[in-house]
Tab-separated table of C-alpha atoms and ligand atoms in Angstrom:
chain	number	residue	atom	x	y	z
A	221	UNK	CA	0.000	0.000	0.000
A	222	UNK	CA	2.782	2.376	0.934
A	223	UNK	CA	4.459	1.833	-2.409
A	224	UNK	CA	1.172	2.622	-4.183
A	225	UNK	CA	1.076	5.903	-2.250
A	226	UNK	CA	4.609	6.689	-3.415
A	227	UNK	CA	3.702	5.784	-7.009
A	228	UNK	CA	0.690	8.056	-6.818
A	229	UNK	CA	2.807	10.899	-5.501
A	230	UNK	CA	5.172	10.421	-8.440
A	231	UNK	CA	2.225	10.230	-10.880
A	232	UNK	CA	0.901	13.575	-9.636
A	233	UNK	CA	4.275	15.318	-9.617
A	234	UNK	CA	5.505	14.079	-12.999
A	235	UNK	CA	2.444	13.404	-15.132
A	236	UNK	CA	-0.071	15.893	-13.795
A	237	UNK	CA	1.428	18.902	-11.984
A	238	UNK	CA	4.483	18.489	-14.222
A	239	UNK	CA	2.283	18.924	-17.305
A	240	UNK	CA	0.512	22.021	-16.084
A	241	UNK	CA	-2.485	21.019	-13.966
A	242	UNK	CA	-2.255	23.365	-10.989
A	243	UNK	CA	-5.579	23.247	-9.112
A	244	UNK	CA	-4.469	22.083	-5.667
A	245	UNK	CA	-7.823	20.446	-4.861
A	246	UNK	CA	-7.609	18.353	-8.034
A	247	UNK	CA	-4.010	17.341	-7.275
A	248	UNK	CA	-5.051	16.392	-3.735
A	249	UNK	CA	-7.876	14.173	-5.052
A	250	UNK	CA	-5.501	12.488	-7.527
A	251	UNK	CA	-3.058	11.814	-4.656
A	252	UNK	CA	-5.791	10.321	-2.516
A	253	UNK	CA	-7.918	8.050	-4.744
A	254	UNK	CA	-6.324	4.558	-5.077
A	255	UNK	CA	-6.330	4.250	-8.887
A	256	UNK	CA	-5.052	0.632	-8.807
A	257	UNK	CA	-8.286	-0.473	-7.073
A	258	UNK	CA	-10.213	0.571	-10.217
A	259	UNK	CA	-8.261	-1.753	-12.508
A	260	UNK	CA	-8.628	-5.481	-13.121
A	261	UNK	CA	-6.198	-7.439	-10.900
A	262	UNK	CA	-3.881	-8.287	-13.819
A	263	UNK	CA	-3.589	-4.630	-14.901
A	264	UNK	CA	-2.782	-3.086	-11.515
A	265	UNK	CA	0.914	-2.771	-12.287
A	266	UNK	CA	-0.094	-0.235	-14.960
A	267	UNK	CA	-2.206	1.866	-12.592
A	268	UNK	CA	0.220	4.757	-12.205
A	269	UNK	CA	1.721	4.790	-15.704
A	270	UNK	CA	1.128	7.741	-18.020
A	271	UNK	CA	-1.417	5.934	-20.209
A	272	UNK	CA	-5.005	4.738	-20.500
A	273	UNK	CA	-5.673	1.145	-19.347
A	274	UNK	CA	-8.209	-1.458	-20.543
A	275	UNK	CA	-10.939	-2.235	-18.006
A	276	UNK	CA	-13.056	-4.856	-19.829
A	277	UNK	CA	-16.156	-4.673	-22.069
A	278	UNK	CA	-13.921	-3.005	-24.699
A	279	UNK	CA	-13.553	0.108	-22.534
A	280	UNK	CA	-10.634	2.046	-21.056
A	281	UNK	CA	-9.904	4.157	-17.991
A	282	UNK	CA	-8.437	7.464	-19.213
A	283	UNK	CA	-4.813	8.491	-18.786
A	284	UNK	CA	-4.349	10.146	-15.343
A	285	UNK	CA	-3.397	13.484	-16.938
A	286	UNK	CA	-6.639	13.601	-18.957
A	287	UNK	CA	-8.731	12.802	-15.856
A	288	UNK	CA	-6.960	15.599	-13.957
A	289	UNK	CA	-7.202	18.102	-16.810
A	290	UNK	CA	-10.911	17.457	-17.387
A	291	UNK	CA	-11.566	17.739	-13.647
A	292	UNK	CA	-9.676	21.030	-13.513
A	293	UNK	CA	-11.627	22.364	-16.517
A	294	UNK	CA	-14.872	21.311	-14.816
A	295	UNK	CA	-14.121	23.607	-11.807
A	296	UNK	CA	-16.068	21.616	-9.210
A	297	UNK	CA	-17.147	23.352	-5.972
A	298	UNK	CA	-17.939	21.554	-2.676
A	299	UNK	CA	-21.683	22.319	-2.916
A	300	UNK	CA	-22.024	21.021	-6.495
A	301	UNK	CA	-24.138	18.188	-7.831
A	302	UNK	CA	-22.305	16.527	-10.706
A	303	UNK	CA	-23.272	14.138	-13.518
A	304	UNK	CA	-20.519	11.805	-14.796
A	305	UNK	CA	-21.387	10.169	-18.140
A	306	UNK	CA	-19.529	6.888	-18.837
A	307	UNK	CA	-18.803	5.418	-15.387
A	308	UNK	CA	-16.415	2.747	-16.711
A	309	UNK	CA	-14.288	1.734	-13.718
A	310	UNK	CA	-15.705	4.494	-11.501
A	311	UNK	CA	-12.330	6.220	-11.125
A	312	UNK	CA	-13.409	9.594	-12.517
A	313	UNK	CA	-16.537	9.402	-10.346
A	314	UNK	CA	-14.342	8.877	-7.248
A	315	UNK	CA	-12.213	11.914	-8.128
A	316	UNK	CA	-15.426	13.951	-8.492
A	317	UNK	CA	-16.659	12.470	-5.214
A	318	UNK	CA	-13.649	14.009	-3.465
A	319	UNK	CA	-14.670	17.464	-4.701
A	320	UNK	CA	-18.483	17.579	-4.906
A	321	UNK	CA	-21.475	17.200	-2.628
A	322	UNK	CA	-23.209	14.586	-4.776
A	323	UNK	CA	-22.254	12.635	-7.885
A	324	UNK	CA	-24.510	10.742	-10.288
A	325	UNK	CA	-22.653	8.513	-12.714
A	326	UNK	CA	-24.306	6.742	-15.650
A	327	UNK	CA	-22.979	3.762	-17.643
A	328	UNK	CA	-24.553	1.832	-20.540
A	329	UNK	CA	-22.820	-1.508	-19.778
A	330	UNK	CA	-24.612	-3.044	-16.749
A	331	UNK	CA	-21.623	-5.221	-15.753
A	332	UNK	CA	-19.299	-2.192	-15.586
A	333	UNK	CA	-21.900	-0.217	-13.618
A	334	UNK	CA	-22.313	-3.021	-11.085
A	335	UNK	CA	-18.598	-3.481	-10.425
A	336	UNK	CA	-17.962	0.289	-10.287
A	337	UNK	CA	-20.830	0.705	-7.850
A	338	UNK	CA	-19.546	-2.079	-5.558
A	339	UNK	CA	-16.025	-0.649	-5.680
A	340	UNK	CA	-17.182	2.891	-4.834
A	341	UNK	CA	-19.312	1.588	-2.001
A	342	UNK	CA	-16.444	-0.422	-0.521
A	343	UNK	CA	-14.277	2.721	-0.635
A	344	UNK	CA	-16.955	4.577	1.347
A	345	UNK	CA	-18.317	6.918	-1.342
A	346	UNK	CA	-21.937	6.924	-0.155
A	347	UNK	CA	-22.693	10.179	-2.040
A	348	UNK	CA	-21.813	8.686	-5.467
A	349	UNK	CA	-24.766	7.028	-7.190
A	350	UNK	CA	-24.227	4.766	-10.212
A	351	UNK	CA	-27.039	4.229	-12.745
A	352	UNK	CA	-27.378	2.021	-15.822
A	353	UNK	CA	-28.664	3.829	-18.889
A	354	UNK	CA	-28.019	5.995	-21.926
A	355	UNK	CA	-26.069	8.985	-20.639
A	356	UNK	CA	-26.577	10.902	-23.901
A	357	UNK	CA	-30.030	11.600	-22.415
A	358	UNK	CA	-28.502	12.785	-19.138
A	359	UNK	CA	-30.155	11.639	-15.935
A	360	UNK	CA	-33.461	13.433	-15.637
A	361	UNK	CA	-34.372	12.038	-12.205
A	362	UNK	CA	-31.563	14.044	-10.558
A	363	UNK	CA	-31.308	17.039	-12.944
A	364	UNK	CA	-30.355	19.865	-13.060
A	365	UNK	CA	-26.599	19.495	-12.505
A	366	UNK	CA	-24.033	22.165	-11.689
A	367	UNK	CA	-21.452	20.206	-13.627
A	368	UNK	CA	-21.577	17.464	-16.289
A	369	UNK	CA	-18.518	15.549	-17.521
A	370	UNK	CA	-18.513	13.067	-20.410
A	371	UNK	CA	-15.749	10.469	-20.785
A	372	UNK	CA	-16.709	9.230	-24.259
A	373	UNK	CA	-16.519	10.886	-27.681
A	374	UNK	CA	-19.676	12.508	-29.055
A	375	UNK	CA	-20.358	13.427	-32.713
A	376	UNK	CA	-22.132	16.585	-31.435
A	377	UNK	CA	-22.990	17.923	-28.018
A	378	UNK	CA	-26.089	15.998	-26.848
A	379	UNK	CA	-28.953	18.479	-26.441
A	380	UNK	CA	-30.322	16.796	-23.250
A	381	UNK	CA	-27.019	17.442	-21.469
A	382	UNK	CA	-27.183	21.161	-22.238
A	383	UNK	CA	-30.811	21.195	-21.065
A	384	UNK	CA	-29.920	19.478	-17.767
A	385	UNK	CA	-27.271	22.067	-16.862
A	386	UNK	CA	-28.200	24.315	-13.941
A	387	UNK	CA	-27.940	28.092	-14.112
A	388	UNK	CA	-24.197	28.878	-14.446
A	389	UNK	CA	-23.629	25.180	-15.091
A	390	UNK	CA	-20.683	23.764	-17.040
A	391	UNK	CA	-20.264	20.758	-19.349
A	392	UNK	CA	-16.900	19.237	-20.383
A	393	UNK	CA	-17.086	16.805	-23.321
A	394	UNK	CA	-14.917	15.445	-26.164
A	395	UNK	CA	-16.578	16.219	-29.528
A	396	UNK	CA	-15.424	15.173	-32.985
A	397	UNK	CA	-15.061	12.062	-35.136
A	398	UNK	CA	-14.731	8.495	-33.885
A	399	UNK	CA	-10.960	8.762	-34.126
A	400	UNK	CA	-10.112	12.236	-32.885
A	401	UNK	CA	-11.910	14.850	-30.835
A	402	UNK	CA	-11.466	18.203	-29.165
A	403	UNK	CA	-12.269	18.697	-25.526
A	404	UNK	CA	-15.070	21.278	-25.389
A	405	UNK	CA	-16.197	23.377	-22.421
A	406	UNK	CA	-19.811	24.641	-22.469
A	407	UNK	CA	-21.049	27.222	-19.960
A	408	UNK	CA	-24.707	27.983	-19.379
A	409	UNK	CA	-25.299	31.690	-18.901
A	410	UNK	CA	-29.033	32.276	-18.419
A	411	UNK	CA	-30.633	30.697	-21.474
A	412	UNK	CA	-27.457	31.098	-23.521
A	413	UNK	CA	-24.456	28.823	-23.885
A	414	UNK	CA	-20.842	29.790	-24.388
A	415	UNK	CA	-18.519	27.211	-25.921
A	416	UNK	CA	-14.746	26.966	-26.135
A	417	UNK	CA	-12.482	24.264	-27.516
A	418	UNK	CA	-9.345	23.045	-25.736
A	419	UNK	CA	-6.904	20.217	-26.546
A	420	UNK	CA	-7.192	17.292	-28.989
A	421	UNK	CA	-8.027	13.959	-27.389
A	422	UNK	CA	-9.003	10.382	-28.305
A	423	UNK	CA	-11.884	8.725	-26.443
A	424	UNK	CA	-13.984	5.592	-26.991
A	425	UNK	CA	-17.319	6.410	-28.691
A	426	UNK	CA	-20.375	7.707	-26.826
A	427	UNK	CA	-23.062	5.292	-28.000
A	428	UNK	CA	-26.726	6.213	-27.638
A	429	UNK	CA	-29.713	8.174	-28.850
A	430	UNK	CA	-27.838	11.513	-29.020
A	431	UNK	CA	-24.437	9.911	-29.693
A	432	UNK	CA	-23.097	7.338	-32.174
A	433	UNK	CA	-25.442	4.552	-33.247
A	434	UNK	CA	-23.040	1.725	-32.381
B	9	SAH	N1	-14.729	7.551	-16.689
B	9	SAH	C1	-14.325	6.164	-16.822
B	9	SAH	C2	-13.773	5.811	-18.179
B	9	SAH	C3	-14.824	5.841	-19.194
B	9	SAH	S1	-14.554	5.007	-20.707
B	9	SAH	C4	-13.328	5.788	-15.759
B	9	SAH	O1	-12.929	6.651	-14.979
B	9	SAH	O2	-12.979	4.595	-15.695
B	9	SAH	C5	-16.088	5.493	-21.417
B	9	SAH	C6	-17.289	4.796	-20.839
B	9	SAH	O3	-18.449	5.378	-21.433
B	9	SAH	C7	-17.354	3.314	-21.164
B	9	SAH	O4	-17.472	2.579	-19.985
B	9	SAH	C8	-18.593	3.185	-22.041
B	9	SAH	O5	-19.292	1.960	-21.870
B	9	SAH	C9	-19.415	4.354	-21.579
B	9	SAH	N2	-20.446	4.834	-22.487
B	9	SAH	C10	-20.416	4.959	-23.829
B	9	SAH	N3	-21.575	5.469	-24.275
B	9	SAH	C11	-22.364	5.684	-23.185
B	9	SAH	C12	-23.678	6.203	-22.979
B	9	SAH	N4	-24.461	6.623	-23.996
B	9	SAH	N5	-24.147	6.268	-21.724
B	9	SAH	C13	-23.401	5.851	-20.665
B	9	SAH	N6	-22.160	5.357	-20.796
B	9	SAH	C14	-21.642	5.278	-22.038
């Protein structure tokens, strides 16, 4: 365990702070959450490397730097309610759980949702709720959200996600083709939305009614 802590410290210093993420609360969360616990047993040695890792069902847990950067862009406050689209392993949800009052996370693969939910519960994250469903439609039962983060690539910004943003809400989402996207930040200002594009990224496809067909 102690060596994992040291590896995490190194991950934050070299791969995250070292590449320009400076929000101290985000760095603290990345130091704290045990990333190896979110990986299949046989992949745990890769937990603190500077790369994405396969988690089963054809899906991947994002590179630590991308998780940190997206979380920094999201600008989560302690009183926020957050929607996390694409639960996968639950790692991003745990990072959000360190920063927000309540997290709803939605995943289309039931088996990933079940194992992420069990993992988050065993780590004590009682304020993170995992749901099975099509996250391109948001999660109406708990809307509106102060923040929404999407960890899969959309062809266009799904309209329901914009609609489920609270006043002054923010959405961070990769938008583009199936092979390359740009990370977009959308801010709700009254009934208007302001959009800006940031870095190029590569995510697995967002599959659903307002995403890719398959
Ligand atoms: N955030 C995750 C990594 C996500 S990988 C982590 O920290 O481990 C992207 C995930 O989005 C995959 O698990 C994939 O099944 C899921 N996904 C794709 N389309 C989706 C949709 N429409 N609704 C919910 N989840 C979706």
